[in-house]
Short mmCIF file of C-alpha atoms and ligand atoms in Angstrom, two decimals:
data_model
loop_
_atom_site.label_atom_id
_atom_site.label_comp_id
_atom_site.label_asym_id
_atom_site.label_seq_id
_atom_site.Cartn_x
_atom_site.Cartn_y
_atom_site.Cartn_z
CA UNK Z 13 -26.72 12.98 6.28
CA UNK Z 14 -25.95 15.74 3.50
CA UNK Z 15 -24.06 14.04 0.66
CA UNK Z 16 -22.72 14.81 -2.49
CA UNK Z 17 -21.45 12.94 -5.43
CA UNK Z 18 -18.90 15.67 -6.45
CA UNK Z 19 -17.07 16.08 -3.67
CA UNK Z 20 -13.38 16.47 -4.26
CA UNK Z 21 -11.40 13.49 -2.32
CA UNK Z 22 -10.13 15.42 0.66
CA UNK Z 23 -13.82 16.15 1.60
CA UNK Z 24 -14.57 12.27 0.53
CA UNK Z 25 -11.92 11.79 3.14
CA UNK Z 26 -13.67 13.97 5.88
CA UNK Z 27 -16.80 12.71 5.02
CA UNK Z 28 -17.21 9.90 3.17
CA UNK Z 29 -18.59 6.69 3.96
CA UNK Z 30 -19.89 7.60 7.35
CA UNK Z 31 -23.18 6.04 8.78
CA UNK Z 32 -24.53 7.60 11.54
CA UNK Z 33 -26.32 6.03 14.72
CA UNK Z 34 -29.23 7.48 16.25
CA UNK Z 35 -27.71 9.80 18.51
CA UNK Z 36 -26.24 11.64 15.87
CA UNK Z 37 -22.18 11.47 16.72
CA UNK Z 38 -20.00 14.11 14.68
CA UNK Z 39 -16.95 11.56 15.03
CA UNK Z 40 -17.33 7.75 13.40
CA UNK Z 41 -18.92 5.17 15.56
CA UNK Z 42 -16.67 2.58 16.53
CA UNK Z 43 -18.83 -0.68 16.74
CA UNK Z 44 -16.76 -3.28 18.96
CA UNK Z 45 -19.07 -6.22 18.13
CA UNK Z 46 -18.60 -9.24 17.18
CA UNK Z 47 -22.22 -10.28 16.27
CA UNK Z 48 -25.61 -8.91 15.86
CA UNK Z 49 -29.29 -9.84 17.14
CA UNK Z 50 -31.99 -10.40 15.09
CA UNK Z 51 -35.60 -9.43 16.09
CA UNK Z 52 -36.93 -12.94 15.24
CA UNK Z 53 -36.29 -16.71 13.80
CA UNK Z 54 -37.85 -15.34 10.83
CA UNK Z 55 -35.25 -12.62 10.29
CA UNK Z 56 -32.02 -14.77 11.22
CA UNK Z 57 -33.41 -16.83 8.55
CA UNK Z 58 -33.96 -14.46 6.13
CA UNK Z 59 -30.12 -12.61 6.67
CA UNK Z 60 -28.34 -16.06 6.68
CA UNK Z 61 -30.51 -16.35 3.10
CA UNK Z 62 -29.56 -13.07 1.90
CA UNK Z 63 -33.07 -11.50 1.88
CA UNK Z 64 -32.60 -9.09 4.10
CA UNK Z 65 -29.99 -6.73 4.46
CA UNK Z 66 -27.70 -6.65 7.24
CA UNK Z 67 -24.62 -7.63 9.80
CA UNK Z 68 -23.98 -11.39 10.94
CA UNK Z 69 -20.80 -11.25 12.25
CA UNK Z 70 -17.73 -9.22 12.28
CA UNK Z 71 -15.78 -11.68 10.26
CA UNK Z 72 -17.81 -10.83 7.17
CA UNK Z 73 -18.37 -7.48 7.59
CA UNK Z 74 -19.01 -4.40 10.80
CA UNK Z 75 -20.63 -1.53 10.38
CA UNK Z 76 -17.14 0.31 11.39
CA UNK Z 77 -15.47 -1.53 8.84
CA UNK Z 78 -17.99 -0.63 6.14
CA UNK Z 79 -17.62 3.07 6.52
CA UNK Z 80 -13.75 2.32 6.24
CA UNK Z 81 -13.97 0.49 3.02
CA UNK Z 82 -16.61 2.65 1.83
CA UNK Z 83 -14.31 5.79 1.95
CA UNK Z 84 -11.47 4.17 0.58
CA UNK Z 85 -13.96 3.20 -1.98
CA UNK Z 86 -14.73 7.00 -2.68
CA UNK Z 87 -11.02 7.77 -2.78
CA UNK Z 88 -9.60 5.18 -5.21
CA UNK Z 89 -12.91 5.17 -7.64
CA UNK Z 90 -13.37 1.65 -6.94
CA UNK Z 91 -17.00 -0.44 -6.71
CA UNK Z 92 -16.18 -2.31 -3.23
CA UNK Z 93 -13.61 -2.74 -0.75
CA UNK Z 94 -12.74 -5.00 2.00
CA UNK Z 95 -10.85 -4.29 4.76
CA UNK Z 96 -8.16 -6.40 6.34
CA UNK Z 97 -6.00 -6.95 8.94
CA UNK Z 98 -2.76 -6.28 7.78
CA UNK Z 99 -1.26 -5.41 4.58
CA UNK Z 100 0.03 -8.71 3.81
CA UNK Z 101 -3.60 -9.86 4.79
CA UNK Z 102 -4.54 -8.16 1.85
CA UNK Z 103 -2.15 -8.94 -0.39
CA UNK Z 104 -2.22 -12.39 0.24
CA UNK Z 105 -6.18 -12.76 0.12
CA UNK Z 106 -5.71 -10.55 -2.76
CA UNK Z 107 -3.42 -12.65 -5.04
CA UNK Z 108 -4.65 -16.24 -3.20
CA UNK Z 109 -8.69 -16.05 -3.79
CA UNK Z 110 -7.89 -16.05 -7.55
CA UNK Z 111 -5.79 -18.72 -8.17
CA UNK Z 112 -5.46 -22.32 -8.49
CA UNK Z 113 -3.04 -24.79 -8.93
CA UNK Z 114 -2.01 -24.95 -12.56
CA UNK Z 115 -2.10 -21.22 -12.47
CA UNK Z 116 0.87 -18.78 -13.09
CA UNK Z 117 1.84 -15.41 -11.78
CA UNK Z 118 3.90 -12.74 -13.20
CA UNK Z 119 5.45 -10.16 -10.59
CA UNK Z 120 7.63 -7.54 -10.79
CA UNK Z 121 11.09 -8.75 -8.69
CA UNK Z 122 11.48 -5.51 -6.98
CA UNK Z 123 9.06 -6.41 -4.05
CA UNK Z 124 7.94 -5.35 -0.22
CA UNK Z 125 9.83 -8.64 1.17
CA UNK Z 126 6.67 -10.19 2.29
CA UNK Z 127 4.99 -9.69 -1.03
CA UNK Z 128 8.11 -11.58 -2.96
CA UNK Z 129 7.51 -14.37 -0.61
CA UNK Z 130 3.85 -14.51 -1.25
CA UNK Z 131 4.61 -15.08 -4.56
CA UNK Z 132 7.76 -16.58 -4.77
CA UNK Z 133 7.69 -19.18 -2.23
CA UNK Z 134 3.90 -19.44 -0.48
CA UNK Z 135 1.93 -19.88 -4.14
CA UNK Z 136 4.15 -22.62 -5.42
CA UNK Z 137 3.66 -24.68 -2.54
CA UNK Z 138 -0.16 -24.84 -3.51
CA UNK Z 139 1.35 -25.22 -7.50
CA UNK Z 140 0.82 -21.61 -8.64
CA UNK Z 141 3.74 -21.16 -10.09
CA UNK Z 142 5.32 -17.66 -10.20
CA UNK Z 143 7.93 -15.77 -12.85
CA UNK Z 144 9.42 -12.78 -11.10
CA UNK Z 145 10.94 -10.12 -13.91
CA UNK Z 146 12.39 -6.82 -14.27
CA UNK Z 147 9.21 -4.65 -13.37
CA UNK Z 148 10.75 -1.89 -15.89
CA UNK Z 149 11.34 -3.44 -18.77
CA UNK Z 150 7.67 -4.00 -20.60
CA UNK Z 151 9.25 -7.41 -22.97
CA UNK Z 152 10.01 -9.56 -19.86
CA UNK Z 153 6.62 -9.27 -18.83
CA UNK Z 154 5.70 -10.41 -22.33
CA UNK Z 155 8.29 -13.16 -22.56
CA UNK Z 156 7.55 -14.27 -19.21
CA UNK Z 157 3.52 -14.18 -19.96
CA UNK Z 158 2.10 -18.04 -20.64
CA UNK Z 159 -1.78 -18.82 -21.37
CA UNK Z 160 -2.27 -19.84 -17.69
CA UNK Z 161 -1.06 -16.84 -16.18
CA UNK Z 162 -4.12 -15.33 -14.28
CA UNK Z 163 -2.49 -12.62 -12.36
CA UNK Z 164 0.04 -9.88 -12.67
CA UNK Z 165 1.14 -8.23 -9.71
CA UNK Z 166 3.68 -5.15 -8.88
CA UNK Z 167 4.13 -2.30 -7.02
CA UNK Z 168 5.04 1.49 -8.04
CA UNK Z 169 7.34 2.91 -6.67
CA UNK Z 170 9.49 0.06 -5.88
CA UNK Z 171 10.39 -0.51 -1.93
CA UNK Z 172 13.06 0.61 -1.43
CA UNK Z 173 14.88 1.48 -4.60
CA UNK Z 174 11.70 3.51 -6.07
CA UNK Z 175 11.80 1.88 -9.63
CA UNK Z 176 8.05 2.83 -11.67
CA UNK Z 177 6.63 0.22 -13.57
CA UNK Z 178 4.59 1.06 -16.41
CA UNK Z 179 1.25 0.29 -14.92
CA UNK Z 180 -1.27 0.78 -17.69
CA UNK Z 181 1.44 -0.76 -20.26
CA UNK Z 182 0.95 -3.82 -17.81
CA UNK Z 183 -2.45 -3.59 -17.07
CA UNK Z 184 -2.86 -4.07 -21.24
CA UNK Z 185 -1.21 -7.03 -21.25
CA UNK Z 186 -2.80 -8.32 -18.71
CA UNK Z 187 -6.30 -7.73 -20.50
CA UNK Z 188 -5.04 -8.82 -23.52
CA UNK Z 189 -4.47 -12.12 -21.97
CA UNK Z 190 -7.42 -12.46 -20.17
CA UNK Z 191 -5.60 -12.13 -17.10
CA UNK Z 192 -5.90 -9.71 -13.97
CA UNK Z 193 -2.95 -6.78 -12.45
CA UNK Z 194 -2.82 -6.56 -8.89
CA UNK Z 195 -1.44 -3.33 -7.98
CA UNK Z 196 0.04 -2.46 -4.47
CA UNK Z 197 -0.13 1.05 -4.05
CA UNK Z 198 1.53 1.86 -0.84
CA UNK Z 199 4.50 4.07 -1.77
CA UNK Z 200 2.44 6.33 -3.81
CA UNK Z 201 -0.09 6.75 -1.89
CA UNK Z 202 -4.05 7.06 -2.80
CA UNK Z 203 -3.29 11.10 -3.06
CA UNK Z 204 -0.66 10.88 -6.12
CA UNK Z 205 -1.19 7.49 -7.90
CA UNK Z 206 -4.86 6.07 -9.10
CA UNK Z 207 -3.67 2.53 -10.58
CA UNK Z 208 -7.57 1.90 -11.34
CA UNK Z 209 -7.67 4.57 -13.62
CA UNK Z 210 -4.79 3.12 -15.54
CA UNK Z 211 -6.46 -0.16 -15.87
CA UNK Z 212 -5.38 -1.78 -12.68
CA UNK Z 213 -7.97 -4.55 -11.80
CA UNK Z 214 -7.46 -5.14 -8.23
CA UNK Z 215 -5.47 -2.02 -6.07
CA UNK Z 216 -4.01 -3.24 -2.00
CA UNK Z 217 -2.92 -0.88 0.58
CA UNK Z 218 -0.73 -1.67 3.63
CA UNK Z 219 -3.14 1.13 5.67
CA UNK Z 220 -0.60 0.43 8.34
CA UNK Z 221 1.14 3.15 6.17
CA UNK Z 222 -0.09 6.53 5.45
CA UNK Z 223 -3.66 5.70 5.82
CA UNK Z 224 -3.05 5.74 9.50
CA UNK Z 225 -0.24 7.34 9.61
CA UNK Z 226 0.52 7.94 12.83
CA UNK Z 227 2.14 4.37 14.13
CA UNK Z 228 -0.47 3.26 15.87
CA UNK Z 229 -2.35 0.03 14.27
CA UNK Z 230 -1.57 -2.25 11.25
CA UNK Z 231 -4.74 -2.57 8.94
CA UNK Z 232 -5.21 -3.11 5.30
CA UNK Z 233 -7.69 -3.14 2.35
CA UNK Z 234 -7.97 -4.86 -1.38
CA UNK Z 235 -9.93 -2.74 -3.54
CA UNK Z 236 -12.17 -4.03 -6.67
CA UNK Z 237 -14.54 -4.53 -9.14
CA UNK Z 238 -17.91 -5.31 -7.60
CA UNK Z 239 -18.34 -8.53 -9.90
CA UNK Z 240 -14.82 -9.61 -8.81
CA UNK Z 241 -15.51 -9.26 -5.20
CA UNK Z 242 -18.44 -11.14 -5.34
CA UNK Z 243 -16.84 -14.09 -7.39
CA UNK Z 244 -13.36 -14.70 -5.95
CA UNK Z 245 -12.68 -12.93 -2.78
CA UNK Z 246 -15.88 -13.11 -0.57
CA UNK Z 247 -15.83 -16.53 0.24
CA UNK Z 248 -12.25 -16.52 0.56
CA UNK Z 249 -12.45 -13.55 3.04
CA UNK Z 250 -15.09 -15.10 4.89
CA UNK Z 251 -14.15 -18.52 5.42
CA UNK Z 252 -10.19 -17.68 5.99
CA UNK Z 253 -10.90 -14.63 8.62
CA UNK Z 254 -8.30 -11.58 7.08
CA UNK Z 255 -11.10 -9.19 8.53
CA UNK Z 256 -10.30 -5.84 10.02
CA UNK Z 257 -10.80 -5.06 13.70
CA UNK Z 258 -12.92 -2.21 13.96
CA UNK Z 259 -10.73 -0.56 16.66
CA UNK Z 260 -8.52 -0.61 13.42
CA UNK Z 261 -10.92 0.51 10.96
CA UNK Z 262 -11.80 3.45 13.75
CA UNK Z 263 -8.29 4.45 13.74
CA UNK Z 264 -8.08 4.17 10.16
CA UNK Z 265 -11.28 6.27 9.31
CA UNK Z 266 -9.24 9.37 11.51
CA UNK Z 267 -5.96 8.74 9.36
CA UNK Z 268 -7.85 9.30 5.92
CA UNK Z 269 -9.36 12.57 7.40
CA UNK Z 270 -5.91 14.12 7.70
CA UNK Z 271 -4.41 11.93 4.52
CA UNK Z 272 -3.89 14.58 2.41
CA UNK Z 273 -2.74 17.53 4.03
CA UNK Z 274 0.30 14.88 5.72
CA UNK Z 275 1.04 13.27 2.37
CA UNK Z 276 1.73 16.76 0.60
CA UNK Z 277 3.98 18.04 3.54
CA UNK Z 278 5.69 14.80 3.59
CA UNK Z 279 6.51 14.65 -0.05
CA UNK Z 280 7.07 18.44 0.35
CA UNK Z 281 9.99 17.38 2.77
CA UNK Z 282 11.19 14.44 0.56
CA UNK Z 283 11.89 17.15 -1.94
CA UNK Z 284 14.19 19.29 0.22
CA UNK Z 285 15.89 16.37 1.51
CA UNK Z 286 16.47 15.88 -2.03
CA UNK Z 287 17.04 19.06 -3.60
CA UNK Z 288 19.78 19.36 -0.21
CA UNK Z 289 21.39 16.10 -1.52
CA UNK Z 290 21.39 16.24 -5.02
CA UNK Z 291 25.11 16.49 -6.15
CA UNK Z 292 26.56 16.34 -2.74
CA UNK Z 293 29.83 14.89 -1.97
CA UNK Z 294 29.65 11.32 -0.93
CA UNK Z 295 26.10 10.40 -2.32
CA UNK Z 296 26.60 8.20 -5.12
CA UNK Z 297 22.78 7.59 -5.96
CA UNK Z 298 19.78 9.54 -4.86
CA UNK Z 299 16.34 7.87 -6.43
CA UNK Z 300 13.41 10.60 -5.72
CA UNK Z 301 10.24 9.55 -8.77
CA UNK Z 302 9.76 13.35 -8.61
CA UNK Z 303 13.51 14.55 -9.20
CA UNK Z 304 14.84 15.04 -13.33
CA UNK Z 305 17.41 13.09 -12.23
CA UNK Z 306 15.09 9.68 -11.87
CA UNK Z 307 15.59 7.06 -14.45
CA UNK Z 308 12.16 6.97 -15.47
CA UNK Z 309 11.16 10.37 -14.87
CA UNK Z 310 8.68 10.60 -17.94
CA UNK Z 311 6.75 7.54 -16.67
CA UNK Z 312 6.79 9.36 -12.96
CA UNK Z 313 5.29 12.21 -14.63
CA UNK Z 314 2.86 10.31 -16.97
CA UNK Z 315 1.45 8.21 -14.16
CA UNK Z 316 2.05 9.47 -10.52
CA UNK Z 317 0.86 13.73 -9.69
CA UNK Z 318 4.13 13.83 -7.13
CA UNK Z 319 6.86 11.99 -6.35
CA UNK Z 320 6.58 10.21 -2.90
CA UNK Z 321 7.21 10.71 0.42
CA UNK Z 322 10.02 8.49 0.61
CA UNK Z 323 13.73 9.45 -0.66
CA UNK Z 324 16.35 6.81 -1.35
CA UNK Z 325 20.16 7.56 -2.05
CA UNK Z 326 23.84 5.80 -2.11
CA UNK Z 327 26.34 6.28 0.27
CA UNK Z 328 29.69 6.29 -0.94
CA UNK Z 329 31.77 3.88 1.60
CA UNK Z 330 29.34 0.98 1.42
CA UNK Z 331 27.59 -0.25 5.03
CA UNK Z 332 29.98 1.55 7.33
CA UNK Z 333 29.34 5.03 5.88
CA UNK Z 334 25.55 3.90 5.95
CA UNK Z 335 25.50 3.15 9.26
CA UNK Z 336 27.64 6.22 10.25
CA UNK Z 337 24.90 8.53 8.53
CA UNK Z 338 22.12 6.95 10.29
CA UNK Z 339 23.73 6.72 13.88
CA UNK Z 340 24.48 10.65 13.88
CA UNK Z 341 20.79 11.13 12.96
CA UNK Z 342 18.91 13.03 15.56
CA UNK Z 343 15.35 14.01 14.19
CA UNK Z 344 14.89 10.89 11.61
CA UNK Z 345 14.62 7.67 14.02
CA UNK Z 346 15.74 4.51 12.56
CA UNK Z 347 13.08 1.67 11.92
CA UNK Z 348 11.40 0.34 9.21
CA UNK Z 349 8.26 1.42 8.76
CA UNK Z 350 7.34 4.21 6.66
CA UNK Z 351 4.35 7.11 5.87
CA UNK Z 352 4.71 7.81 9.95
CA UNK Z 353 4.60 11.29 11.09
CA UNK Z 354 7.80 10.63 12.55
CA UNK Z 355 10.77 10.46 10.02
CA UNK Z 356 12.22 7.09 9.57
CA UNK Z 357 15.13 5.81 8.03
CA UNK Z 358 16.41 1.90 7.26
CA UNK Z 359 19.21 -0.43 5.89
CA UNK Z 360 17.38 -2.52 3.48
CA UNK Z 361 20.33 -4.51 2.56
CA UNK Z 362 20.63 -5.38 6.90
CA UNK Z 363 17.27 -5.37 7.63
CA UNK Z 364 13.73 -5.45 5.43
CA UNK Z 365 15.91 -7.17 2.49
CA UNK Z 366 18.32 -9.16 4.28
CA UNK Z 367 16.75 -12.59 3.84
CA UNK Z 368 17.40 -12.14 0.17
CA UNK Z 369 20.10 -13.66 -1.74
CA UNK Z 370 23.30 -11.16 -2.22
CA UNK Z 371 22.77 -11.63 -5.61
CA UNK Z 372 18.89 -11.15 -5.39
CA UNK Z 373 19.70 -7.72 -3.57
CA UNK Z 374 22.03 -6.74 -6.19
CA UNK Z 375 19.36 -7.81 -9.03
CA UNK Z 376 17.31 -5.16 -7.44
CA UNK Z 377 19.58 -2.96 -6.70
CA UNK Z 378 20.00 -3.19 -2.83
CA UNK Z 379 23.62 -1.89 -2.78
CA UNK Z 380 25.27 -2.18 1.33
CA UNK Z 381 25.60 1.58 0.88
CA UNK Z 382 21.69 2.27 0.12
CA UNK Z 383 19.53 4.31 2.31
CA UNK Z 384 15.48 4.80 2.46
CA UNK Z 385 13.92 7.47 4.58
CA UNK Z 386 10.31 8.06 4.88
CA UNK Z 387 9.70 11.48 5.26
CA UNK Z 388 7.55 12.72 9.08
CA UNK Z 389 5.71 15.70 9.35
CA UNK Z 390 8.43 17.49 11.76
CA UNK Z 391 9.44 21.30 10.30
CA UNK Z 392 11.15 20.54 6.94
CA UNK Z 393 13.88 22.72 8.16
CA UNK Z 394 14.38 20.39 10.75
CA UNK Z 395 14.76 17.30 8.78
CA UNK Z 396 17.70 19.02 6.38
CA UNK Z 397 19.68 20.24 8.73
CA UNK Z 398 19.57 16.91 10.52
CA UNK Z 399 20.43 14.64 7.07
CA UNK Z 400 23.34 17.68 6.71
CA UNK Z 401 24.60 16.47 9.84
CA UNK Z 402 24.77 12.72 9.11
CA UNK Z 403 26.36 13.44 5.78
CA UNK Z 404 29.38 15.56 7.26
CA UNK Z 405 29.22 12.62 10.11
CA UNK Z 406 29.59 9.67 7.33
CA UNK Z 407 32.04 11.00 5.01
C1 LIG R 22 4.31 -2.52 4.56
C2 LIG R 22 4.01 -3.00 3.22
C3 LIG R 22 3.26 -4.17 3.03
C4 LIG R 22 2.78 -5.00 4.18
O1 LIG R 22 1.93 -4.33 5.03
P1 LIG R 22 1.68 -4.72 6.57
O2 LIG R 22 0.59 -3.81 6.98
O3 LIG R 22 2.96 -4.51 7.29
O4 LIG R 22 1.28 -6.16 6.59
C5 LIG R 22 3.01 -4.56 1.73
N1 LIG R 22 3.47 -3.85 0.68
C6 LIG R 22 4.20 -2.73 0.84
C7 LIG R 22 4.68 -2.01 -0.38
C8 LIG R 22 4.49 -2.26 2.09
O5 LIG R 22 5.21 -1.14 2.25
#
């Protein structure tokens, strides 16, 4: 098929990656297979070798897959991909295929609950000990840096308070100590945040996300180096089964095609919600990466080309205010997922956080009045007016 290396990334999201099958299909072939036949002995042989190119079975790798990884290879500049099953598939595979017991882990405390656990409780059990710090502040990941830490891992924007980290200041200190930084990239998307080009080794997506978009499938990828791929995660992926479905990667391949133009009208909606909030009566906090107001607005600037689609903000009144704003809600549905064309809002401190300590939620910043809604693609109109009515309806 035509091809070009300098496409822009939305037409690498139309286009790239795809591998076409004889008959010439204008849509991705989805290849539900598990395995693959070989003409002769002589071939089996000479693909279980490594001699000759091609599929074995859909646990390593599926032609439907491949054109999924490969376009999320285009996207985020990265050598090779794998795709997963989940999110946490990836970010488990992701941190797990590099380490060892004896091994240590720095990561940021502000984490996707899952992720914390990963770290906090799952690696220690196989004696990978873990240090979780203040993502924002650049001298506890120094003091909390030892010669046998191997990995650094965080995510930017923060879930769900939207704290930045500083990830090329990490990523240098993770080079300088021979280490790697594992960057999970969900809440700013592939669109607005390139960790790789500010020295991120290793980049994960939840594609259950925005990649799809659309609430239909959970799916996942770990993006890399070609050389680190080789050495630490392929015979992890293949022996421990994190693989994709290819229904998944199917669906996934139509989500990046429309990636762009929903993650610009979503952020575009996260900043009316919070240009309409901004100073109003009753919000005590409203975290936006792309408003002045943001803590670390410089950094959001320096490292991320928009702010997010997600907004999060303070209710005066605690958890009964909360939950009065999100009951009167009409357009925005409550759940917790997020980068759905459908709006979504959550209770972090009730819900996705509650297994935390009170104290851990406090650390981060979980307050029993805190809100995060994921901008949908409904009219942006729509979407004020409804968080207008929830506000008059809490106060
Ligand atoms: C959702 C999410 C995950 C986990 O992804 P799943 O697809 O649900 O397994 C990991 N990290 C972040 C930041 C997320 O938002």
């Amino acid at each position: 098929m035509k091809k070009r290396d300098d496409w822009r990334a939305d037409t690498r999201l139309v286009h790239g990656g795809t591998t076409r099958s004889q008959f010439g299909e204008t849509s991705e072939a989805l290849y539900l297979t598990q395995g693959y036949l070989y003409e002769t002995a002589e071939s089996a042989e000479a693909r279980f070798k490594g001699d000759e190119e091609g599929y074995i079975y859909s646990r390593y790798a599926n032609p439907t897959v491949s054109m999924f990884e490969e376009r999320m290879c285009l996207l985020e500049g990265a050598e090779q991909a794998r795709g997963t099953a989940s999110g946490m598939a990836a970010v488990a595979a992701a941190i797990g295929c590099q380490v060892k017991s004896g091994d240590h882990i720095v990561a940021a405390r502000a984490l996707f609950g899952s992720c914390r656990w990963v770290v906090e409780t799952l690696m220690p059990r196989y004696g990978v000990e873990c240090t979780l710090v203040d993502g924002r502040d650049l001298n506890a990941w120094k003091a909390a840096t030892r010669p046998e830490t191997k990995v650094y891992f965080l995510e930017s924007p923060t879930n769900p308070t939207l704290e930045l980290v500083d990830i090329q200041a990490v990523a240098d200190l993770a080079h300088e100590n021979g280490a790697r930084l594992v960057v999970d990239n969900v809440f700013a998307t592939p669109i607005f945040q390139r960790p790789m080009k500010l020295g991120a080794d290793i980049v994960v997506y939840s594609a259950t996300k925005h990649i799809d978009g659309q609430g239909r499938c959970l799916g996942g990828v770990i993006l890399g180096s070609e050389e680190w791929i080789n050495e630490d995660l392929h015979d992890y992926y293949r022996h421990t089964g994190p693989s994709l479905s290819p229904f998944n990667a199917w669906t996934l391949l139509k989500g990046l095609e429309t990636l762009t133009v929903r993650v610009e009208r979503q952020t575009a909606s996260a900043e009316a919600v919070t240009s309409y909030l901004d100073g109003k009566k009753g919000i005590s906090q409203l975290i936006y990466p792309g408003h002045s107001g943001h803590p670390q607005a410089d950094l959001a600037a320096r490292q991320m080309d928009k702010g997010s689609t997600l907004v999060a903000f303070e209710l005066e009144g605690g958890k009964d205010s909360a939950f009065r704003f999100i009951n009167a809600l009409e357009t925005v549905s409550i759940s917790n997922n997020l980068g759905d064309a459908k709006s979504l809002i959550t209770h972090p401190a009730t819900t996705t956080h509650r297994n935390l300590s009170e104290e851990d939620r406090a650390d981060v910043g979980i307050t029993d009045g805190l809100l995060r809604l994921s901008l949908g693609l409904e009219h942006p109109d729509d979407l004020v007016e409804d968080v207008a009515r929830a506000l008059e309806a809490a106060l």
